[in-house]
Amino acid sequence: MTAERERSVVEAVPKGLFIGGNWRDAGGNATLSVEDPSTGTTLCDVADATPDDAIAALDAAAGAQQSWAETAPRERGEILRGVFDLMNERADDLALLMTLEMGKPLAEAKGEVSYAAEFFRWFSEEAVRIDGRWSVNPAGSGRLLTMKHPVGPCLLITPWNFPIAMGTRKIGPAIAAGCTMVVKPAQQTPLSMLLLASLLQEAGLPDGVLNVVTASSASKVSAPLFDDARLRKVSFTGSTPVGKKLMEQASQHLLRMSMELGGNAPYLVFGDADLDHAVDQAVIAKMRNIGESCVAANRFHVHESVADEFASRLAERLGGMKVGRGTDDGVEVGPLIDDDQRSKVAELVDDAVGKGAKVLTGGEKVGDRGYFYAPTVLAGIPDDATLLREEIFGPVAPVKTFSTDREAIDAANDSEFGLVAYVFTRDLQRAIRVMEGLEVGMVGLNRGLVSNPAAPFGGVKESGFGREGGAEGIEEYLYTKYVAVDL
Ligand code: SIN
């Protein structure tokens, strides 16, 4: 990758706020810097929205709501389908931008572009399948009619770890359902979303349907929107503590909420599992996105009969991964997003090691530029290690043993989170018993990756509520109206 190509892709991205179909500066011309986490240097500056800018974005969304809701579903779907095509045409630019601002290796960034675009294709097909029900009143006289309507203007708050895909899986169903929106991308990774907004505009999305406000503080722009009764829904992907604060603010106008929050995914390997496969899938479940994913395997619970073998094979695989800048050939592990994130990962490892865990590979920062941390496998994890309870969000795999199925299920459920769990066994009855016993929204059965635009993504407990993707995803943006018909 040449420096010239990197510069030109960054330069070509609009850097302003996208409001009512226009690109404009933030009030007071304030800007915020976007950093390359592999070097710690600034890539460029983008607009830093004020509270008034956020209200201007909501003005635009509210102004476009009625006509967008009345636009034919087929037309809404075709715009999404058009952006799906544009994203695939511009996949190299989108992927490079994402690698530059977020750090993930280029091959993974390309994978995310394709994953992200699939949400648009999926919801382009769902736009024309919004239906209702007609039934006979059980008492005989009268009929019951239900119909679906868009909930209205939405605030979509997206995270830095999947800068495009977490946007498209909110924007796609909102557009398909007939909702308008204000999107607030993470301050660390606004460029991918700004390029995506320009592609939506190019595909013919009417002015005001999608508005993007980049800002150095999410609360600065979200607080005035929560205060405004025109906003009807919030979809948030991010941490559980922030999700709880947003819930409090949303109570003011009783907003519809979708919350995709933290995880602490257990990865259960039973004694009868195909160990080669369990290790291959563990590399994906742990190392996809440098471990910075809410569905990353956070703790490996492995039956005592195979735990040593599993841990040493996993250590060999992770220890052999190439760490470096995501644009360099062959790199499999990029930097963490920033120094705070890397320090948090280092603290969790140091805490476990201080309490007796053994480092099989890694366990340290890498290099003196950027925010790299070595892929790490820890064995002999004590029960009080903090990383068993907290989301690591980094390339660290703690391996712990269990002896009975009951112990494995109890350990898996011993968390306030309930997003996803991974189960490896060849015994069908055990698989069913374990799947049914897990308190999670998603299970990977002999698979280390569950994410799929055609499937409902989401959790239970403090991992949040609401589902993104699948047939369920569009329901989050619709409300049901019931009509009692006299007959
Ligand atoms: C996330 O980490 O927030 C989502 C990951 C995914 O969609 O796979």
Tab-separated table of C-alpha atoms in Angstrom, residues 78-368:
chain	number	residue	atom	x	y	z
A	78	GLU	CA	-34.203	-0.365	-4.427
A	79	ILE	CA	-32.202	2.473	-2.927
A	80	LEU	CA	-30.743	0.004	-0.428
A	81	ARG	CA	-29.994	-2.436	-3.225
A	82	GLY	CA	-28.264	0.386	-5.129
A	83	VAL	CA	-26.015	1.162	-2.146
A	84	PHE	CA	-25.243	-2.536	-1.790
A	85	ASP	CA	-23.873	-2.401	-5.360
A	86	LEU	CA	-21.992	0.850	-4.761
A	87	MET	CA	-20.395	-0.534	-1.596
A	88	ASN	CA	-19.126	-3.526	-3.499
A	89	GLU	CA	-17.787	-1.281	-6.274
A	90	ARG	CA	-16.023	0.942	-3.728
A	91	ALA	CA	-15.018	-1.926	-1.410
A	92	ASP	CA	-11.287	-1.234	-1.715
A	93	ASP	CA	-11.657	2.407	-0.642
A	94	LEU	CA	-14.045	1.578	2.191
A	95	ALA	CA	-11.765	-1.178	3.455
A	96	LEU	CA	-8.635	0.937	3.307
A	97	LEU	CA	-10.281	3.805	5.185
A	98	MET	CA	-11.472	1.394	7.839
A	99	THR	CA	-8.014	-0.117	8.251
A	100	LEU	CA	-6.456	3.324	8.522
A	101	GLU	CA	-8.824	4.651	11.178
A	102	MET	CA	-9.562	1.445	13.105
A	103	GLY	CA	-6.471	-0.704	12.582
A	104	LYS	CA	-7.923	-4.055	11.490
A	105	PRO	CA	-5.969	-5.899	8.778
A	106	LEU	CA	-7.036	-5.065	5.232
A	107	ALA	CA	-8.389	-8.560	4.527
A	108	GLU	CA	-10.654	-8.286	7.570
A	109	ALA	CA	-11.724	-4.789	6.565
A	110	LYS	CA	-12.739	-6.160	3.161
A	111	GLY	CA	-14.674	-8.878	4.957
A	112	GLU	CA	-16.454	-6.224	6.986
A	113	VAL	CA	-17.392	-4.230	3.869
A	114	SER	CA	-18.993	-7.306	2.395
A	115	TYR	CA	-20.730	-8.188	5.712
A	116	ALA	CA	-21.937	-4.580	5.981
A	117	ALA	CA	-23.238	-4.443	2.405
A	118	GLU	CA	-25.174	-7.670	2.968
A	119	PHE	CA	-27.323	-5.894	5.576
A	120	PHE	CA	-28.437	-3.518	2.822
A	121	ARG	CA	-29.189	-6.379	0.438
A	122	TRP	CA	-31.070	-8.250	3.185
A	123	PHE	CA	-33.185	-5.243	4.178
A	124	SER	CA	-33.767	-4.237	0.548
A	125	GLU	CA	-35.627	-7.549	0.385
A	126	GLU	CA	-37.409	-7.032	3.726
A	127	ALA	CA	-38.744	-3.567	2.788
A	128	VAL	CA	-41.483	-5.149	0.663
A	129	ARG	CA	-42.468	-7.744	3.277
A	130	ILE	CA	-43.897	-5.458	5.949
A	131	ASP	CA	-47.348	-6.865	6.606
A	132	GLY	CA	-50.262	-6.947	9.027
A	133	ARG	CA	-53.057	-9.333	10.020
A	134	TRP	CA	-56.751	-9.656	9.418
A	135	SER	CA	-58.725	-11.948	11.695
A	136	VAL	CA	-62.226	-12.693	12.848
A	137	ASN	CA	-63.087	-11.569	16.350
A	138	PRO	CA	-63.281	-14.785	18.452
A	139	ALA	CA	-66.812	-13.673	19.505
A	140	GLY	CA	-67.866	-13.732	15.839
A	141	SER	CA	-69.015	-10.175	15.269
A	142	GLY	CA	-66.328	-7.701	14.268
A	143	ARG	CA	-62.928	-8.051	12.676
A	144	LEU	CA	-59.413	-7.396	14.005
A	145	LEU	CA	-56.963	-5.618	11.717
A	146	THR	CA	-53.289	-4.911	12.440
A	147	MET	CA	-50.946	-2.777	10.380
A	148	LYS	CA	-47.316	-1.665	10.765
A	149	HIS	CA	-45.963	1.876	10.700
A	150	PRO	CA	-42.416	3.276	10.904
A	151	VAL	CA	-41.640	4.388	14.469
A	152	GLY	CA	-40.367	7.779	13.275
A	153	PRO	CA	-37.041	9.624	13.468
A	154	CYS	CA	-34.280	7.513	15.023
A	155	LEU	CA	-30.918	8.178	16.616
A	156	LEU	CA	-28.403	5.501	15.640
A	157	ILE	CA	-25.204	5.436	17.712
A	158	THR	CA	-22.498	3.215	16.261
A	159	PRO	CA	-19.227	1.906	17.746
A	160	TRP	CA	-15.642	2.024	16.466
A	161	ASN	CA	-14.974	-1.710	16.314
A	162	PHE	CA	-17.074	-2.402	13.172
A	163	PRO	CA	-17.305	1.142	11.768
A	164	ILE	CA	-19.485	0.245	8.772
A	165	ALA	CA	-21.299	-2.993	9.590
A	166	MET	CA	-22.728	-1.714	12.867
A	167	GLY	CA	-24.031	1.248	10.862
A	168	THR	CA	-25.588	-0.705	7.999
A	169	ARG	CA	-27.393	-3.098	10.301
A	170	LYS	CA	-29.193	-0.119	11.854
A	171	ILE	CA	-29.486	2.123	8.775
A	172	GLY	CA	-30.681	-0.753	6.537
A	173	PRO	CA	-33.787	-1.675	8.551
A	174	ALA	CA	-34.537	1.978	9.370
A	175	ILE	CA	-34.555	2.870	5.655
A	176	ALA	CA	-36.539	-0.254	4.770
A	177	ALA	CA	-39.145	0.476	7.450
A	178	GLY	CA	-39.584	4.092	6.359
A	179	CYS	CA	-37.803	5.805	9.262
A	180	THR	CA	-35.530	8.820	8.972
A	181	MET	CA	-32.441	9.075	11.139
A	182	VAL	CA	-29.536	10.896	12.722
A	183	VAL	CA	-26.400	8.754	12.816
A	184	LYS	CA	-23.654	9.426	15.346
A	185	PRO	CA	-20.552	7.369	14.445
A	186	ALA	CA	-17.830	6.725	17.012
A	187	GLN	CA	-15.406	9.624	17.269
A	188	GLN	CA	-12.430	7.314	16.596
A	189	THR	CA	-13.803	6.033	13.259
A	190	PRO	CA	-16.002	8.613	11.490
A	191	LEU	CA	-14.432	8.329	8.020
A	192	SER	CA	-16.004	5.030	6.985
A	193	MET	CA	-19.471	6.344	7.927
A	194	LEU	CA	-18.911	9.630	6.063
A	195	LEU	CA	-17.976	7.751	2.898
A	196	LEU	CA	-20.988	5.474	3.375
A	197	ALA	CA	-23.263	8.535	3.703
A	198	SER	CA	-21.931	9.870	0.398
A	199	LEU	CA	-22.714	6.504	-1.249
A	200	LEU	CA	-26.269	6.601	0.140
A	201	GLN	CA	-26.650	10.070	-1.338
A	202	GLU	CA	-25.248	8.848	-4.670
A	203	ALA	CA	-27.763	5.983	-4.654
A	204	GLY	CA	-30.607	8.511	-4.493
A	205	LEU	CA	-31.607	8.541	-0.822
A	206	PRO	CA	-33.775	11.666	-0.451
A	207	ASP	CA	-32.378	14.596	1.519
A	208	GLY	CA	-33.005	14.442	5.252
A	209	VAL	CA	-33.628	10.686	5.465
A	210	LEU	CA	-30.086	10.076	6.714
A	211	ASN	CA	-28.118	12.705	8.600
A	212	VAL	CA	-24.657	12.158	10.056
A	213	VAL	CA	-23.189	14.123	12.933
A	214	THR	CA	-19.588	13.449	13.839
A	215	ALA	CA	-18.641	14.660	17.307
A	216	SER	CA	-15.927	14.362	19.912
A	217	SER	CA	-18.492	13.527	22.587
A	218	ALA	CA	-21.561	11.377	22.074
A	219	SER	CA	-23.430	12.913	25.004
A	220	LYS	CA	-22.945	16.458	23.669
A	221	VAL	CA	-25.024	15.603	20.591
A	222	SER	CA	-27.299	12.903	21.984
A	223	ALA	CA	-28.525	14.799	25.088
A	224	PRO	CA	-30.390	17.525	23.133
A	225	LEU	CA	-31.937	14.860	20.922
A	226	PHE	CA	-33.203	12.883	23.907
A	227	ASP	CA	-34.811	16.089	25.169
A	228	ASP	CA	-36.698	16.548	21.905
A	229	ALA	CA	-40.028	14.740	21.621
A	230	ARG	CA	-39.682	14.407	17.832
A	231	LEU	CA	-37.070	11.680	18.337
A	232	ARG	CA	-38.891	8.321	18.621
A	233	LYS	CA	-36.217	5.664	18.804
A	234	VAL	CA	-32.602	5.027	19.750
A	235	SER	CA	-30.475	2.124	18.608
A	236	PHE	CA	-27.148	1.875	20.391
A	237	THR	CA	-24.198	-0.473	20.097
A	238	GLY	CA	-21.596	0.050	22.784
A	239	SER	CA	-20.779	-0.568	26.412
A	240	THR	CA	-23.297	-1.616	29.051
A	241	PRO	CA	-22.586	1.375	31.375
A	242	VAL	CA	-23.252	3.846	28.536
A	243	GLY	CA	-26.340	1.849	27.481
A	244	LYS	CA	-27.726	2.186	31.019
A	245	LYS	CA	-27.243	5.965	30.972
A	246	LEU	CA	-29.009	6.198	27.614
A	247	MET	CA	-31.905	4.156	29.015
A	248	GLU	CA	-32.316	6.701	31.799
A	249	GLN	CA	-32.365	9.575	29.330
A	250	ALA	CA	-34.775	7.719	27.064
A	251	SER	CA	-37.323	7.462	29.859
A	252	GLN	CA	-38.112	11.171	29.465
A	253	HIS	CA	-40.050	10.631	26.229
A	254	LEU	CA	-40.367	6.839	26.551
A	255	LEU	CA	-38.301	6.129	23.462
A	256	ARG	CA	-38.206	2.779	21.733
A	257	MET	CA	-34.734	1.344	22.392
A	258	SER	CA	-32.517	-1.324	20.865
A	259	MET	CA	-29.422	-2.049	22.917
A	260	GLU	CA	-26.528	-4.148	21.702
A	261	LEU	CA	-24.187	-3.992	24.671
A	262	GLY	CA	-21.255	-5.816	26.202
A	263	GLY	CA	-20.531	-9.536	26.115
A	264	ASN	CA	-18.458	-12.090	27.997
A	265	ALA	CA	-18.719	-15.026	25.617
A	266	PRO	CA	-17.897	-18.465	27.028
A	267	TYR	CA	-16.323	-20.953	24.607
A	268	LEU	CA	-17.090	-24.468	25.840
A	269	VAL	CA	-15.038	-27.392	24.578
A	270	PHE	CA	-16.288	-30.800	25.750
A	271	GLY	CA	-14.127	-33.918	25.959
A	272	ASP	CA	-15.745	-35.451	22.852
A	273	ALA	CA	-15.223	-32.364	20.617
A	274	ASP	CA	-13.256	-32.487	17.381
A	275	LEU	CA	-10.211	-30.753	18.824
A	276	ASP	CA	-8.670	-29.669	15.505
A	277	HIS	CA	-11.917	-27.986	14.580
A	278	ALA	CA	-12.371	-26.478	18.059
A	279	VAL	CA	-8.894	-24.905	17.829
A	280	ASP	CA	-9.463	-23.600	14.261
A	281	GLN	CA	-12.740	-22.013	15.288
A	282	ALA	CA	-11.210	-20.658	18.522
A	283	VAL	CA	-8.737	-18.664	16.447
A	284	ILE	CA	-11.691	-17.048	14.646
A	285	ALA	CA	-13.810	-16.574	17.770
A	286	LYS	CA	-10.915	-14.943	19.617
A	287	MET	CA	-8.887	-13.163	16.968
A	288	ARG	CA	-11.502	-11.807	14.551
A	289	ASN	CA	-11.233	-8.021	14.721
A	290	ILE	CA	-8.155	-8.277	17.006
A	291	GLY	CA	-10.496	-9.548	19.729
A	292	GLU	CA	-12.296	-6.189	19.752
A	293	SER	CA	-15.779	-7.567	19.316
A	294	CYS	CA	-18.647	-8.063	21.706
A	295	VAL	CA	-18.996	-11.608	20.352
A	296	ALA	CA	-15.292	-12.431	20.806
A	297	ALA	CA	-14.730	-15.572	22.885
A	298	ASN	CA	-13.812	-14.035	26.235
A	299	ARG	CA	-13.092	-17.177	28.261
A	300	PHE	CA	-12.384	-20.745	27.198
A	301	HIS	CA	-13.884	-23.432	29.447
A	302	VAL	CA	-12.344	-26.716	28.365
A	303	HIS	CA	-12.951	-30.232	29.690
A	304	GLU	CA	-10.046	-31.326	31.895
A	305	SER	CA	-9.300	-34.323	29.635
A	306	VAL	CA	-8.359	-32.062	26.682
A	307	ALA	CA	-7.570	-28.705	28.281
A	308	ASP	CA	-3.752	-28.908	28.164
A	309	GLU	CA	-3.777	-30.065	24.563
A	310	PHE	CA	-6.295	-27.372	23.543
A	311	ALA	CA	-4.360	-24.602	25.316
A	312	SER	CA	-0.995	-25.547	23.865
A	313	ARG	CA	-2.390	-25.846	20.318
A	314	LEU	CA	-4.162	-22.511	20.659
A	315	ALA	CA	-0.957	-20.913	21.975
A	316	GLU	CA	0.970	-22.247	18.987
A	317	ARG	CA	-1.584	-20.794	16.569
A	318	LEU	CA	-1.900	-17.390	18.256
A	319	GLY	CA	1.836	-17.138	18.898
A	320	GLY	CA	2.443	-17.611	15.153
A	321	MET	CA	0.157	-14.775	14.034
A	322	LYS	CA	1.770	-11.792	12.331
A	323	VAL	CA	1.252	-8.535	14.239
A	324	GLY	CA	1.604	-5.225	12.408
A	325	ARG	CA	-0.001	-2.349	10.563
A	326	GLY	CA	-3.190	-3.569	8.908
A	327	THR	CA	-2.066	-2.346	5.478
A	328	ASP	CA	1.106	-4.492	5.472
A	329	ASP	CA	1.186	-7.815	3.627
A	330	GLY	CA	0.383	-10.882	5.658
A	331	VAL	CA	-0.582	-8.997	8.829
A	332	GLU	CA	-3.225	-10.879	10.828
A	333	VAL	CA	-3.319	-8.788	14.013
A	334	GLY	CA	-3.517	-4.999	13.918
A	335	PRO	CA	-3.227	-2.491	16.772
A	336	LEU	CA	-5.857	-1.962	19.443
A	337	ILE	CA	-7.934	1.173	18.991
A	338	ASP	CA	-6.069	3.383	21.453
A	339	ASP	CA	-3.714	3.454	24.391
A	340	ASP	CA	-6.541	3.248	26.947
A	341	GLN	CA	-7.813	0.047	25.394
A	342	ARG	CA	-4.341	-1.457	25.304
A	343	SER	CA	-3.710	-0.491	28.938
A	344	LYS	CA	-6.973	-2.115	29.955
A	345	VAL	CA	-6.001	-5.358	28.196
A	346	ALA	CA	-2.532	-5.265	29.793
A	347	GLU	CA	-4.064	-4.714	33.240
A	348	LEU	CA	-6.394	-7.693	32.853
A	349	VAL	CA	-3.480	-9.923	31.847
A	350	ASP	CA	-1.284	-8.641	34.685
A	351	ASP	CA	-4.106	-9.191	37.164
A	352	ALA	CA	-4.566	-12.838	36.050
A	353	VAL	CA	-0.817	-13.515	36.038
A	354	GLY	CA	-0.424	-11.852	39.436
A	355	LYS	CA	-3.062	-14.245	40.771
A	356	GLY	CA	-1.289	-17.323	39.385
A	357	ALA	CA	-2.195	-17.700	35.673
A	358	LYS	CA	0.545	-19.012	33.383
A	359	VAL	CA	1.441	-17.221	30.126
A	360	LEU	CA	1.661	-19.744	27.254
A	361	THR	CA	2.293	-17.061	24.642
A	362	GLY	CA	2.257	-13.257	24.459
A	363	GLY	CA	1.401	-11.303	27.579
A	364	GLU	CA	3.025	-8.038	26.551
A	365	LYS	CA	2.787	-4.887	24.464
A	366	VAL	CA	4.512	-4.946	21.074
A	367	GLY	CA	6.680	-2.170	19.600
A	368	ASP	CA	7.015	1.457	20.592
